[in-house]
Coordinates of C-alpha atoms in Angstrom, one line a residue:
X1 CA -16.8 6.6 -5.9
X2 CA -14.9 5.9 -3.0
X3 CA -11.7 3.3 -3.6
X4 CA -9.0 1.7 -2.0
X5 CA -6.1 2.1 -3.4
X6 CA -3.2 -0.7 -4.1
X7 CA 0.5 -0.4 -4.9
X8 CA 0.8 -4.2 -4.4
X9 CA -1.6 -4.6 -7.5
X10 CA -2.5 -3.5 -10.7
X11 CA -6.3 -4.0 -11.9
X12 CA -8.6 -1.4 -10.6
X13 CA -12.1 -2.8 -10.6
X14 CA -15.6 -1.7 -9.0
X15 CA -18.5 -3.5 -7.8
X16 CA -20.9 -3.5 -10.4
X17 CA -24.6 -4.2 -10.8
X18 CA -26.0 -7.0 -11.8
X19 CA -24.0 -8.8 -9.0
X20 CA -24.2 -12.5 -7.5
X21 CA -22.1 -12.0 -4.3
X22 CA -21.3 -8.5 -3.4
X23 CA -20.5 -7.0 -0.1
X24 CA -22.2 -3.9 0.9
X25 CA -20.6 -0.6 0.0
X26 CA -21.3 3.0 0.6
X27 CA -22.3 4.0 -3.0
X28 CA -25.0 2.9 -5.3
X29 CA -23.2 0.0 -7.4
X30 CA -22.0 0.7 -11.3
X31 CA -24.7 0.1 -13.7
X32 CA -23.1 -0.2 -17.2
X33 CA -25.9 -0.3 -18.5
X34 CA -26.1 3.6 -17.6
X35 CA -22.6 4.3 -19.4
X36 CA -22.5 5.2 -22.9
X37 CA -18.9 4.7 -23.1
X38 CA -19.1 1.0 -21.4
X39 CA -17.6 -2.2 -23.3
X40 CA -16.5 -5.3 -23.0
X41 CA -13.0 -6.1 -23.7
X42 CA -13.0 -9.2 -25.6
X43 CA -10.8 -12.2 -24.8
X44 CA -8.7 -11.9 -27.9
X45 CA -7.2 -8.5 -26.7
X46 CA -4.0 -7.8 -25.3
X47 CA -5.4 -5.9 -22.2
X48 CA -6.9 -9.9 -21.1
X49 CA -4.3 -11.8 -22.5
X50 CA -1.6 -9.8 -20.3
X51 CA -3.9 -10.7 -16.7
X52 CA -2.2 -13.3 -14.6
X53 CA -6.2 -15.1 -13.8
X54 CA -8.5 -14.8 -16.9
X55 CA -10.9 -16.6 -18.8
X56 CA -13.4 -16.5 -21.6
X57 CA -17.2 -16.3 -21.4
X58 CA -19.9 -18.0 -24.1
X59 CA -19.2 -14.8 -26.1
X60 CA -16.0 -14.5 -26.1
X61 CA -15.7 -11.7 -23.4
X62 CA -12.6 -11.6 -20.9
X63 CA -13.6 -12.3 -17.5
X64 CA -10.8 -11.7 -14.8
X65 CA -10.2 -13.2 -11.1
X66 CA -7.7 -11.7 -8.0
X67 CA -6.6 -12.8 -5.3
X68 CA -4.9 -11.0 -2.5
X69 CA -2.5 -11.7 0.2
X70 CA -5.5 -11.6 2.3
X71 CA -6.8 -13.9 0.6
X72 CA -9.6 -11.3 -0.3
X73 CA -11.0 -11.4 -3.7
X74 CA -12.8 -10.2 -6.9
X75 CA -13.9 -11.5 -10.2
X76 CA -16.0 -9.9 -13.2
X77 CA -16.0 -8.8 -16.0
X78 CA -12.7 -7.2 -18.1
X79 CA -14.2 -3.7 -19.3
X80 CA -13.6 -0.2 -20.6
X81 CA -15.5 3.1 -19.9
X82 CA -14.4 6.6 -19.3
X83 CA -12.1 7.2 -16.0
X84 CA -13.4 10.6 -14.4
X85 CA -11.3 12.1 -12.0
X86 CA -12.3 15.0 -11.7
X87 CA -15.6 17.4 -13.9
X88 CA -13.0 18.5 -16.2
X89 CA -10.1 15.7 -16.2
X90 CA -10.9 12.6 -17.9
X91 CA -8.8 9.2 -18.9
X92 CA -11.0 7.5 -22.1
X93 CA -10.8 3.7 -22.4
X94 CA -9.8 3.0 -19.5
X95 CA -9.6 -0.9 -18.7
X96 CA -11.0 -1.5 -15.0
X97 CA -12.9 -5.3 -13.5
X98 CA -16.4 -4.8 -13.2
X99 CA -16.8 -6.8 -9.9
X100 CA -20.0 -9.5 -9.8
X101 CA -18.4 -12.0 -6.9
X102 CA -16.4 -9.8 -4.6
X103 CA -15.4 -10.9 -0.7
X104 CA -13.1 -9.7 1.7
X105 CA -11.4 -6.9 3.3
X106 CA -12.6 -4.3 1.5
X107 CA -14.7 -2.0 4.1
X108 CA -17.4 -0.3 2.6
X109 CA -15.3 1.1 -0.2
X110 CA -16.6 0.9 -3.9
X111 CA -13.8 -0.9 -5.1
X112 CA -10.1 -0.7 -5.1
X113 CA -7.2 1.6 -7.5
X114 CA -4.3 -0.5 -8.6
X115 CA -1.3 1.2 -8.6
X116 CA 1.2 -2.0 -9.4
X117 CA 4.0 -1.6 -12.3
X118 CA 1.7 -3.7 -14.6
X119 CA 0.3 -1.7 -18.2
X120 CA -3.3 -2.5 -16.9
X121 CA -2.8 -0.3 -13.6
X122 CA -4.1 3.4 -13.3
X123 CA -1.0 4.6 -13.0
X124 CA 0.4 2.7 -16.3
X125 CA -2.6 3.7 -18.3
X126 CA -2.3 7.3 -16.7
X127 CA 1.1 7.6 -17.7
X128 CA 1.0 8.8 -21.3
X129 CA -1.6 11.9 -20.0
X130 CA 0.6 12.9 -16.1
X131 CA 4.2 11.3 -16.8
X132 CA 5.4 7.8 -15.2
X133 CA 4.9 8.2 -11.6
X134 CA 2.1 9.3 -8.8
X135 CA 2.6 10.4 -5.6
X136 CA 0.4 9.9 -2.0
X137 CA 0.2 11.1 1.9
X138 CA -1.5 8.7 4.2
X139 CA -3.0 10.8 7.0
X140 CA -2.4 10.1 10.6
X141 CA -5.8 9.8 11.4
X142 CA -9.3 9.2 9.2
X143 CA -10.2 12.8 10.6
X144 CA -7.5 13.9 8.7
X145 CA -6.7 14.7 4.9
X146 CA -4.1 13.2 2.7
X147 CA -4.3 12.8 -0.9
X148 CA -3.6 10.7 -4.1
X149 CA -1.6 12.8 -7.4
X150 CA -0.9 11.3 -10.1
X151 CA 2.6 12.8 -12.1
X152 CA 3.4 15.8 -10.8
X153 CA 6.4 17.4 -9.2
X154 CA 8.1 15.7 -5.6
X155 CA 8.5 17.6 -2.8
X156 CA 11.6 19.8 -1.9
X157 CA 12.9 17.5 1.0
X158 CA 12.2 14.5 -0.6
X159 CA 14.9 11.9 -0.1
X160 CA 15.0 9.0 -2.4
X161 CA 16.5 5.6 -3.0
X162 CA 16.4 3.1 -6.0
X163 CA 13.2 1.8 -7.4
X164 CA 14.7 -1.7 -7.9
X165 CA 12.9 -4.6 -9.9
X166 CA 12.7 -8.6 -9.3
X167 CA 12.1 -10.8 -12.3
X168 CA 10.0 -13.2 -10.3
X169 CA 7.4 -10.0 -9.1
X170 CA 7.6 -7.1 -12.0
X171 CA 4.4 -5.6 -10.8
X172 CA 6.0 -4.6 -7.0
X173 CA 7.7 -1.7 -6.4
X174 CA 10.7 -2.8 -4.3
X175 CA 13.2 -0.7 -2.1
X176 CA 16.5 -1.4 -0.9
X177 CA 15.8 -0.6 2.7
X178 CA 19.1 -1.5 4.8
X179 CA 18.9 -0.9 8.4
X180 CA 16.4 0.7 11.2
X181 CA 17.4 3.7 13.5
X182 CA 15.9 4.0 17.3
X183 CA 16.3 6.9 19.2
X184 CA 19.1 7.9 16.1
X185 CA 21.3 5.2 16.8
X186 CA 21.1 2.3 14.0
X187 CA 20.1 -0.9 15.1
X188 CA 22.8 -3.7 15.3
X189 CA 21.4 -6.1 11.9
X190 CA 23.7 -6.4 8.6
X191 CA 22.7 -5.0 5.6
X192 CA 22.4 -8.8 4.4
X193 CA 19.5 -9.5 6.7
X194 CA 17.3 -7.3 4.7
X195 CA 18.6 -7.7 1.3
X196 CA 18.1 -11.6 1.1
X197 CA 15.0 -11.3 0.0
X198 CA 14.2 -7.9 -0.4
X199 CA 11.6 -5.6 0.6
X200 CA 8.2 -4.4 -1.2
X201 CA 6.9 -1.2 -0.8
X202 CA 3.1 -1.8 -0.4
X203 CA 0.1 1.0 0.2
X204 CA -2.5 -2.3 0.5
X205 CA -0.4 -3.8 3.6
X206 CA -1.0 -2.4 6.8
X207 CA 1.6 -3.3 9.1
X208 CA 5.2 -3.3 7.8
X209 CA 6.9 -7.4 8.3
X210 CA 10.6 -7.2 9.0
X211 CA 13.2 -10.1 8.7
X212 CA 13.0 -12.4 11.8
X213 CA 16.6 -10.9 12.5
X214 CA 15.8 -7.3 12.4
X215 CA 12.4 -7.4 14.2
X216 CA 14.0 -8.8 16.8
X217 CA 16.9 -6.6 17.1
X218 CA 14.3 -3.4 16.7
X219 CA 12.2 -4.9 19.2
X220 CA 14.8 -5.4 21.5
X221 CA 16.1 -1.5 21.1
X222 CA 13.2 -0.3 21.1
X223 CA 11.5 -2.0 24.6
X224 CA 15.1 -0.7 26.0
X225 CA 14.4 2.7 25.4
X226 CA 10.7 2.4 25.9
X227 CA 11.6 0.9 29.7
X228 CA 13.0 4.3 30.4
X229 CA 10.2 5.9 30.2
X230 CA 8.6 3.7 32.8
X231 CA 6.1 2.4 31.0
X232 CA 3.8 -0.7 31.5
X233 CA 3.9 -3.6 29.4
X234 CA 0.3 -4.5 28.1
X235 CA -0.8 -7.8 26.4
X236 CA -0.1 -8.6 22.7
X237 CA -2.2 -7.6 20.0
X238 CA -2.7 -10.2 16.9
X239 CA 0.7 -10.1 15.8
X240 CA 1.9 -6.9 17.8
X241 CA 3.7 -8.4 20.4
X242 CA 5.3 -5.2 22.1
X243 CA 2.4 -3.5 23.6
X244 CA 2.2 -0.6 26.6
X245 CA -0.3 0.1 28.3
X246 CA -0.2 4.7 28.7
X247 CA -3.1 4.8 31.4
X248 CA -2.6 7.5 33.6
X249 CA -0.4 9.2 31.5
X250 CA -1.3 13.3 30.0
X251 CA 1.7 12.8 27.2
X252 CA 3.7 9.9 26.3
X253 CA 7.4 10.4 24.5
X254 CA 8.5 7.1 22.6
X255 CA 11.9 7.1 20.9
X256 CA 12.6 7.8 17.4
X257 CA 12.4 5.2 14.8
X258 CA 13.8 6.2 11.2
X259 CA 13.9 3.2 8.3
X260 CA 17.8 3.4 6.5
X261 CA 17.6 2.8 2.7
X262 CA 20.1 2.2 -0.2
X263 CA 22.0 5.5 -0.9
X264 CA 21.9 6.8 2.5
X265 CA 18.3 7.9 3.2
X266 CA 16.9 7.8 6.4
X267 CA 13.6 8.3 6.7
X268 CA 11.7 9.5 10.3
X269 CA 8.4 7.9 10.7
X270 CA 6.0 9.8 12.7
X271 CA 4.0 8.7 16.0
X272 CA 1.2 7.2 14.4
X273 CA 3.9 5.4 12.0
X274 CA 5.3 3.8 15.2
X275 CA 3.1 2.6 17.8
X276 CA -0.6 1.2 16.6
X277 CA -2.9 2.4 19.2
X278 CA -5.5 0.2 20.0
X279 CA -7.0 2.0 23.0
X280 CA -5.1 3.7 25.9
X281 CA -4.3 0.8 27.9
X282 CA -3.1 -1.2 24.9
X283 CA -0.2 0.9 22.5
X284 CA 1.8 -1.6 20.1
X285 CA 4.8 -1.1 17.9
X286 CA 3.4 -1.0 14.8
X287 CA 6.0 -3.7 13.3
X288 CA 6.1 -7.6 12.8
X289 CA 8.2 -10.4 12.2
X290 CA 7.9 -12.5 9.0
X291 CA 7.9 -16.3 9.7
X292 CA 10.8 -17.2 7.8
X293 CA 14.1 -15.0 6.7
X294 CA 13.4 -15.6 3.1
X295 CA 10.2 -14.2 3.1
X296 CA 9.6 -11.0 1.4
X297 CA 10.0 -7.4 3.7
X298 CA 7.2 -5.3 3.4
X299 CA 6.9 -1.5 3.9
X300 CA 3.5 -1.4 4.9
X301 CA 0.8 1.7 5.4
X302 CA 1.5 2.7 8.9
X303 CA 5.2 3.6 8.5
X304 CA 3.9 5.4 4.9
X305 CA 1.7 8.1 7.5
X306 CA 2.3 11.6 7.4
X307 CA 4.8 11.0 4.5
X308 CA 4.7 12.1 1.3
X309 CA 5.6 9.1 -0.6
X310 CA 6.8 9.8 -4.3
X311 CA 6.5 6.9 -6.9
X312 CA 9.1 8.5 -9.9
X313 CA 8.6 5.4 -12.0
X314 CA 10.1 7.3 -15.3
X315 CA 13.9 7.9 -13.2
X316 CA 13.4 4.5 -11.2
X317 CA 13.4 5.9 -7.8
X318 CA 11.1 6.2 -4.8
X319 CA 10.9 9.0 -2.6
X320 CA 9.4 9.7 1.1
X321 CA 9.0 13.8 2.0
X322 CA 8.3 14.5 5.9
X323 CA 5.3 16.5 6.5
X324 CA 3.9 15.4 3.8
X325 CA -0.3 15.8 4.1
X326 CA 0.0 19.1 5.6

Protein backbone atom coordinates (compact mmCIF):
# COMPACT_ATOMS: atom_id res chain seq x y z
CA UNK A 1 0.00 0.00 0.00
CA UNK A 2 1.25 3.30 -0.62
CA UNK A 3 0.83 5.96 2.56
CA UNK A 4 1.57 9.28 3.62
CA UNK A 5 3.14 9.59 6.39
CA UNK A 6 2.51 12.12 9.54
CA UNK A 7 4.64 13.25 12.41
CA UNK A 8 1.93 15.89 13.25
CA UNK A 9 -0.50 12.88 14.04
CA UNK A 10 -0.86 9.63 15.39
CA UNK A 11 -3.71 7.30 13.87
CA UNK A 12 -2.73 5.49 10.83
CA UNK A 13 -5.79 4.58 8.98
CA UNK A 14 -6.61 3.27 5.21
CA UNK A 15 -9.32 3.58 3.00
CA UNK A 16 -11.35 0.65 3.24
CA UNK A 17 -14.14 -1.04 1.30
CA UNK A 18 -17.36 -0.84 1.91
CA UNK A 19 -16.98 2.99 1.61
CA UNK A 20 -19.67 6.01 1.41
CA UNK A 21 -17.32 8.84 0.37
CA UNK A 22 -13.89 7.93 -0.66
CA UNK A 23 -11.45 9.59 -2.91
CA UNK A 24 -9.76 7.75 -5.54
CA UNK A 25 -6.45 6.09 -4.72
CA UNK A 26 -3.89 4.05 -6.55
CA UNK A 27 -4.54 0.72 -4.91
CA UNK A 28 -7.47 -1.64 -4.72
CA UNK A 29 -9.20 -0.46 -1.31
CA UNK A 30 -8.88 -2.82 2.10
CA UNK A 31 -11.47 -5.37 2.20
CA UNK A 32 -11.60 -6.71 5.84
CA UNK A 33 -13.58 -9.01 4.95
CA UNK A 34 -10.48 -10.67 3.18
CA UNK A 35 -8.29 -10.50 6.52
CA UNK A 36 -8.31 -13.26 8.88
CA UNK A 37 -6.69 -11.23 11.49
CA UNK A 38 -9.36 -8.17 11.11
CA UNK A 39 -11.41 -6.92 14.31
CA UNK A 40 -13.14 -4.34 15.60
CA UNK A 41 -11.95 -2.63 18.54
CA UNK A 42 -14.82 -2.12 20.75
CA UNK A 43 -15.74 1.12 22.32
CA UNK A 44 -15.01 0.03 25.88
CA UNK A 45 -11.25 -0.38 25.10
CA UNK A 46 -8.49 1.72 26.00
CA UNK A 47 -7.10 2.03 22.32
CA UNK A 48 -10.79 4.21 21.72
CA UNK A 49 -11.11 5.68 24.80
CA UNK A 50 -7.53 7.30 24.51
CA UNK A 51 -8.75 9.09 20.65
CA UNK A 52 -9.30 12.74 20.93
CA UNK A 53 -12.81 12.27 18.23
CA UNK A 54 -14.61 8.92 18.94
CA UNK A 55 -17.85 7.55 19.17
CA UNK A 56 -19.82 4.34 19.49
CA UNK A 57 -21.87 2.45 16.89
CA UNK A 58 -25.35 0.34 17.52
CA UNK A 59 -22.87 -2.49 18.60
CA UNK A 60 -20.86 -1.03 20.53
CA UNK A 61 -17.81 -0.68 18.03
CA UNK A 62 -15.42 2.48 18.27
CA UNK A 63 -15.70 4.62 15.41
CA UNK A 64 -12.97 7.48 15.10
CA UNK A 65 -12.97 11.06 13.24
CA UNK A 66 -9.65 13.47 12.25
CA UNK A 67 -9.24 16.47 11.30
CA UNK A 68 -6.20 18.11 9.95
CA UNK A 69 -4.75 21.45 9.75
CA UNK A 70 -5.94 21.32 6.25
CA UNK A 71 -8.88 20.78 7.25
CA UNK A 72 -8.66 17.43 5.38
CA UNK A 73 -10.26 14.52 6.94
CA UNK A 74 -11.13 10.75 7.74
CA UNK A 75 -13.57 8.79 9.79
CA UNK A 76 -14.17 4.88 10.10
CA UNK A 77 -13.99 2.40 11.78
CA UNK A 78 -11.32 1.80 15.09
CA UNK A 79 -9.70 -1.70 14.04
CA UNK A 80 -6.93 -4.20 14.46
CA UNK A 81 -5.29 -6.59 11.86
CA UNK A 82 -1.72 -7.59 11.21
CA UNK A 83 0.77 -4.62 10.16
CA UNK A 84 3.09 -6.17 7.28
CA UNK A 85 6.05 -4.30 6.58
CA UNK A 86 7.83 -6.30 4.90
CA UNK A 87 7.27 -10.64 3.71
CA UNK A 88 9.12 -11.52 6.77
CA UNK A 89 8.57 -8.52 9.40
CA UNK A 90 5.31 -8.28 10.89
CA UNK A 91 3.60 -6.01 13.88
CA UNK A 92 0.28 -8.25 15.21
CA UNK A 93 -2.75 -6.23 16.50
CA UNK A 94 -2.02 -3.43 15.25
CA UNK A 95 -4.75 -0.57 15.81
CA UNK A 96 -5.16 1.53 12.46
CA UNK A 97 -8.92 3.65 11.18
CA UNK A 98 -10.42 1.83 8.52
CA UNK A 99 -11.48 4.94 6.43
CA UNK A 100 -15.37 4.86 5.02
CA UNK A 101 -15.80 9.00 4.57
CA UNK A 102 -12.32 10.29 3.62
CA UNK A 103 -11.75 14.01 1.86
CA UNK A 104 -8.94 16.06 1.27
CA UNK A 105 -5.40 16.43 0.49
CA UNK A 106 -4.44 13.18 0.34
CA UNK A 107 -3.24 12.53 -3.46
CA UNK A 108 -3.78 9.22 -4.63
CA UNK A 109 -2.13 7.61 -1.58
CA UNK A 110 -3.90 4.64 0.29
CA UNK A 111 -4.00 6.25 3.41
CA UNK A 112 -1.74 8.01 5.69
CA UNK A 113 1.23 6.59 8.70
CA UNK A 114 0.95 8.54 11.96
CA UNK A 115 3.99 9.04 13.44
CA UNK A 116 2.80 11.55 16.51
CA UNK A 117 3.95 10.83 20.23
CA UNK A 118 0.49 9.32 20.96
CA UNK A 119 0.45 5.15 22.08
CA UNK A 120 -1.97 4.65 19.07
CA UNK A 121 0.84 5.85 16.41
CA UNK A 122 3.04 3.34 14.41
CA UNK A 123 5.86 4.40 15.92
CA UNK A 124 4.37 4.00 19.64
CA UNK A 125 2.99 0.58 18.93
CA UNK A 126 6.37 -0.26 16.98
CA UNK A 127 8.32 0.63 19.83
CA UNK A 128 8.32 -2.43 22.01
CA UNK A 129 9.53 -4.63 18.60
CA UNK A 130 12.53 -1.48 16.97
CA UNK A 131 13.20 0.71 20.20
CA UNK A 132 11.52 4.38 20.77
CA UNK A 133 12.33 6.28 17.74
CA UNK A 134 12.28 6.07 13.65
CA UNK A 135 14.18 7.80 11.44
CA UNK A 136 13.35 9.36 7.60
CA UNK A 137 15.09 11.23 4.33
CA UNK A 138 12.73 13.19 2.26
CA UNK A 139 14.25 13.09 -1.31
CA UNK A 140 14.84 16.21 -3.30
CA UNK A 141 12.85 15.11 -6.05
CA UNK A 142 9.82 12.35 -6.59
CA UNK A 143 12.44 10.70 -9.09
CA UNK A 144 14.45 10.23 -6.28
CA UNK A 145 14.70 7.66 -3.21
CA UNK A 146 14.47 8.38 0.43
CA UNK A 147 13.19 6.17 2.97
CA UNK A 148 11.22 5.50 6.29
CA UNK A 149 13.22 3.17 9.32
CA UNK A 150 11.80 2.61 12.17
CA UNK A 151 14.54 2.21 15.40
CA UNK A 152 17.70 1.78 14.22
CA UNK A 153 21.00 3.42 14.55
CA UNK A 154 21.46 7.62 13.62
CA UNK A 155 23.87 8.59 11.36
CA UNK A 156 27.51 9.47 12.16
CA UNK A 157 27.14 13.35 11.52
CA UNK A 158 24.06 13.64 12.95
CA UNK A 159 23.69 16.71 15.05
CA UNK A 160 20.96 16.88 17.55
CA UNK A 161 18.98 19.18 19.82
CA UNK A 162 16.26 18.52 22.58
CA UNK A 163 13.04 16.76 21.80
CA UNK A 164 11.08 19.11 24.09
CA UNK A 165 7.27 18.55 25.06
CA UNK A 166 4.23 21.13 25.59
CA UNK A 167 1.42 20.03 27.87
CA UNK A 168 -1.19 21.65 25.78
CA UNK A 169 0.10 19.38 22.38
CA UNK A 170 1.87 15.92 23.82
CA UNK A 171 1.41 14.27 20.47
CA UNK A 172 4.08 17.01 18.56
CA UNK A 173 7.38 16.67 18.45
CA UNK A 174 8.78 20.15 19.19
CA UNK A 175 12.36 21.64 18.63
CA UNK A 176 13.99 24.53 20.19
CA UNK A 177 15.07 26.12 16.92
CA UNK A 178 16.68 29.65 17.79
CA UNK A 179 17.90 31.51 14.96
CA UNK A 180 18.36 31.28 10.92
CA UNK A 181 21.83 31.58 9.11
CA UNK A 182 22.06 33.18 5.35
CA UNK A 183 25.08 32.98 3.43
CA UNK A 184 26.76 31.82 7.25
CA UNK A 185 26.03 34.87 8.84
CA UNK A 186 23.00 34.55 11.53
CA UNK A 187 20.09 36.56 10.91
CA UNK A 188 19.55 39.55 13.26
CA UNK A 189 16.08 37.98 15.42
CA UNK A 190 16.42 37.13 19.39
CA UNK A 191 16.21 33.88 20.43
CA UNK A 192 12.78 35.10 22.08
CA UNK A 193 11.04 35.55 18.79
CA UNK A 194 11.13 31.87 18.25
CA UNK A 195 10.72 30.49 21.58
CA UNK A 196 7.36 32.31 22.42
CA UNK A 197 5.57 29.89 21.09
CA UNK A 198 7.66 27.30 20.01
CA UNK A 199 8.20 25.42 16.98
CA UNK A 200 6.81 21.81 15.81
CA UNK A 201 8.66 19.65 13.78
CA UNK A 202 6.08 18.32 11.18
CA UNK A 203 6.68 15.71 8.14
CA UNK A 204 2.74 16.42 7.09
CA UNK A 205 3.39 20.37 6.61
CA UNK A 206 4.90 21.40 3.53
CA UNK A 207 6.27 24.74 3.87
CA UNK A 208 7.97 25.65 7.07
CA UNK A 209 5.94 29.13 8.93
CA UNK A 210 8.29 31.35 10.75
CA UNK A 211 7.45 34.05 13.45
CA UNK A 212 6.28 37.28 11.71
CA UNK A 213 9.69 38.69 13.08
CA UNK A 214 12.04 36.16 11.74
CA UNK A 215 10.43 35.74 8.25
CA UNK A 216 10.83 39.08 7.82
CA UNK A 217 14.31 39.49 8.96
CA UNK A 218 15.22 36.12 6.72
CA UNK A 219 13.41 37.59 3.91
CA UNK A 220 15.03 40.65 4.09
CA UNK A 221 18.80 38.88 4.17
CA UNK A 222 18.02 36.71 2.03
CA UNK A 223 16.60 39.17 -1.13
CA UNK A 224 20.00 41.13 -0.22
CA UNK A 225 22.13 38.53 -1.10
CA UNK A 226 19.82 37.15 -3.78
CA UNK A 227 20.10 40.92 -5.55
CA UNK A 228 23.73 40.20 -5.96
CA UNK A 229 23.33 37.71 -8.11
CA UNK A 230 21.31 39.89 -10.44
CA UNK A 231 18.41 38.17 -10.40
CA UNK A 232 14.75 39.12 -11.36
CA UNK A 233 12.09 39.41 -9.14
CA UNK A 234 8.98 37.22 -10.22
CA UNK A 235 5.40 37.41 -8.85
CA UNK A 236 4.24 35.78 -5.55
CA UNK A 237 3.24 32.46 -5.28
CA UNK A 238 0.22 31.56 -2.72
CA UNK A 239 1.90 32.46 0.29
CA UNK A 240 5.64 32.59 -1.27
CA UNK A 241 6.07 36.09 -1.50
CA UNK A 242 9.94 36.18 -2.53
CA UNK A 243 9.88 34.81 -5.99
CA UNK A 244 12.80 35.01 -8.95
CA UNK A 245 12.35 34.52 -12.02
CA UNK A 246 16.05 32.20 -13.45
CA UNK A 247 15.11 32.44 -17.27
CA UNK A 248 18.01 32.65 -19.25
CA UNK A 249 20.15 31.46 -16.75
CA UNK A 250 22.45 27.72 -17.26
CA UNK A 251 23.14 27.63 -13.27
CA UNK A 252 21.84 29.67 -10.56
CA UNK A 253 23.91 30.06 -7.02
CA UNK A 254 21.53 31.21 -4.03
CA UNK A 255 23.07 31.86 -0.62
CA UNK A 256 23.22 29.39 2.14
CA UNK A 257 20.44 29.15 4.54
CA UNK A 258 21.24 26.84 7.75
CA UNK A 259 18.22 26.70 10.71
CA UNK A 260 20.23 27.35 14.43
CA UNK A 261 18.76 25.07 17.22
CA UNK A 262 19.04 24.75 21.11
CA UNK A 263 22.54 23.39 21.90
CA UNK A 264 24.32 24.85 19.08
CA UNK A 265 23.25 22.88 15.98
CA UNK A 266 23.19 24.37 12.78
CA UNK A 267 21.69 22.58 10.31
CA UNK A 268 22.40 23.32 6.20
CA UNK A 269 19.27 22.89 4.18
CA UNK A 270 19.93 21.90 0.73
CA UNK A 271 18.69 23.77 -2.66
CA UNK A 272 15.50 22.05 -2.95
CA UNK A 273 15.13 22.91 0.97
CA UNK A 274 15.44 26.60 0.03
CA UNK A 275 13.78 27.85 -3.00
CA UNK A 276 10.26 26.03 -4.14
CA UNK A 277 10.51 25.88 -7.82
CA UNK A 278 7.43 26.38 -9.52
CA UNK A 279 8.68 26.59 -13.00
CA UNK A 280 11.87 28.48 -14.32
CA UNK A 281 10.52 31.82 -14.45
CA UNK A 282 8.93 31.60 -11.06
CA UNK A 283 11.68 30.27 -8.03
CA UNK A 284 10.26 31.08 -4.37
CA UNK A 285 11.81 30.87 -0.94
CA UNK A 286 10.39 28.04 0.35
CA UNK A 287 9.47 29.85 3.79
CA UNK A 288 6.32 31.77 5.21
CA UNK A 289 5.22 34.01 7.82
CA UNK A 290 2.63 33.00 10.43
CA UNK A 291 -0.17 35.54 10.87
CA UNK A 292 0.32 36.19 14.35
CA UNK A 293 3.68 35.94 16.70
CA UNK A 294 2.01 33.52 19.01
CA UNK A 295 1.24 31.14 16.55
CA UNK A 296 3.01 28.00 16.56
CA UNK A 297 6.60 27.64 14.23
CA UNK A 298 6.52 24.85 12.11
CA UNK A 299 9.51 22.87 10.54
CA UNK A 300 7.85 21.79 7.55
CA UNK A 301 8.81 19.05 4.66
CA UNK A 302 10.84 21.14 2.34
CA UNK A 303 13.56 22.24 4.83
CA UNK A 304 13.41 18.21 6.05
CA UNK A 305 14.85 17.27 2.06
CA UNK A 306 17.94 15.59 1.63
CA UNK A 307 18.25 15.25 5.50
CA UNK A 308 18.34 12.51 7.39
CA UNK A 309 16.09 13.39 10.12
CA UNK A 310 16.47 11.14 13.38
CA UNK A 311 13.38 10.86 15.81
CA UNK A 312 15.41 9.30 19.14
CA UNK A 313 12.21 9.44 21.19
CA UNK A 314 13.80 6.91 24.05
CA UNK A 315 16.91 9.86 24.79
CA UNK A 316 14.46 12.83 23.98
CA UNK A 317 16.32 14.29 21.13
CA UNK A 318 15.93 15.01 17.45
CA UNK A 319 18.50 14.73 15.02
CA UNK A 320 19.14 16.04 11.22
CA UNK A 321 22.31 14.17 9.25
CA UNK A 322 23.34 15.94 5.77
CA UNK A 323 23.27 13.73 2.92
CA UNK A 324 21.01 11.89 4.21
CA UNK A 325 18.98 9.68 1.19
CA UNK A 326 22.16 9.02 -0.52
Amino acid sequence: MTVVFDTGSDLSWVQCTPCSDCYEQKDPLFDPARSSTYSAVPCAAPECQGLDSRSCSPDRKCRYEVVYGDQSQTDGALARDTLTLTPSDTLPGFVFGCGERDTGLFGRADGLVGLGREKVSLSSQAASKYGAGFSYCLPSSSSAAGYLSLGGPAPANARFTAMETRRDTPSFYYVGLVGVKVAGRTVRVSPVVFAAAGTVIDSGTVITRLPPRAYAALRSKFARSMGRYGYKRAPALSILDTCYDFTGHTTVRIPSVALVFAGGAAVGLDFSGVLYVAKVAQACLAFAANGDGADVGILGNTQQKTLAVVYDVANNKIGFGANGCS
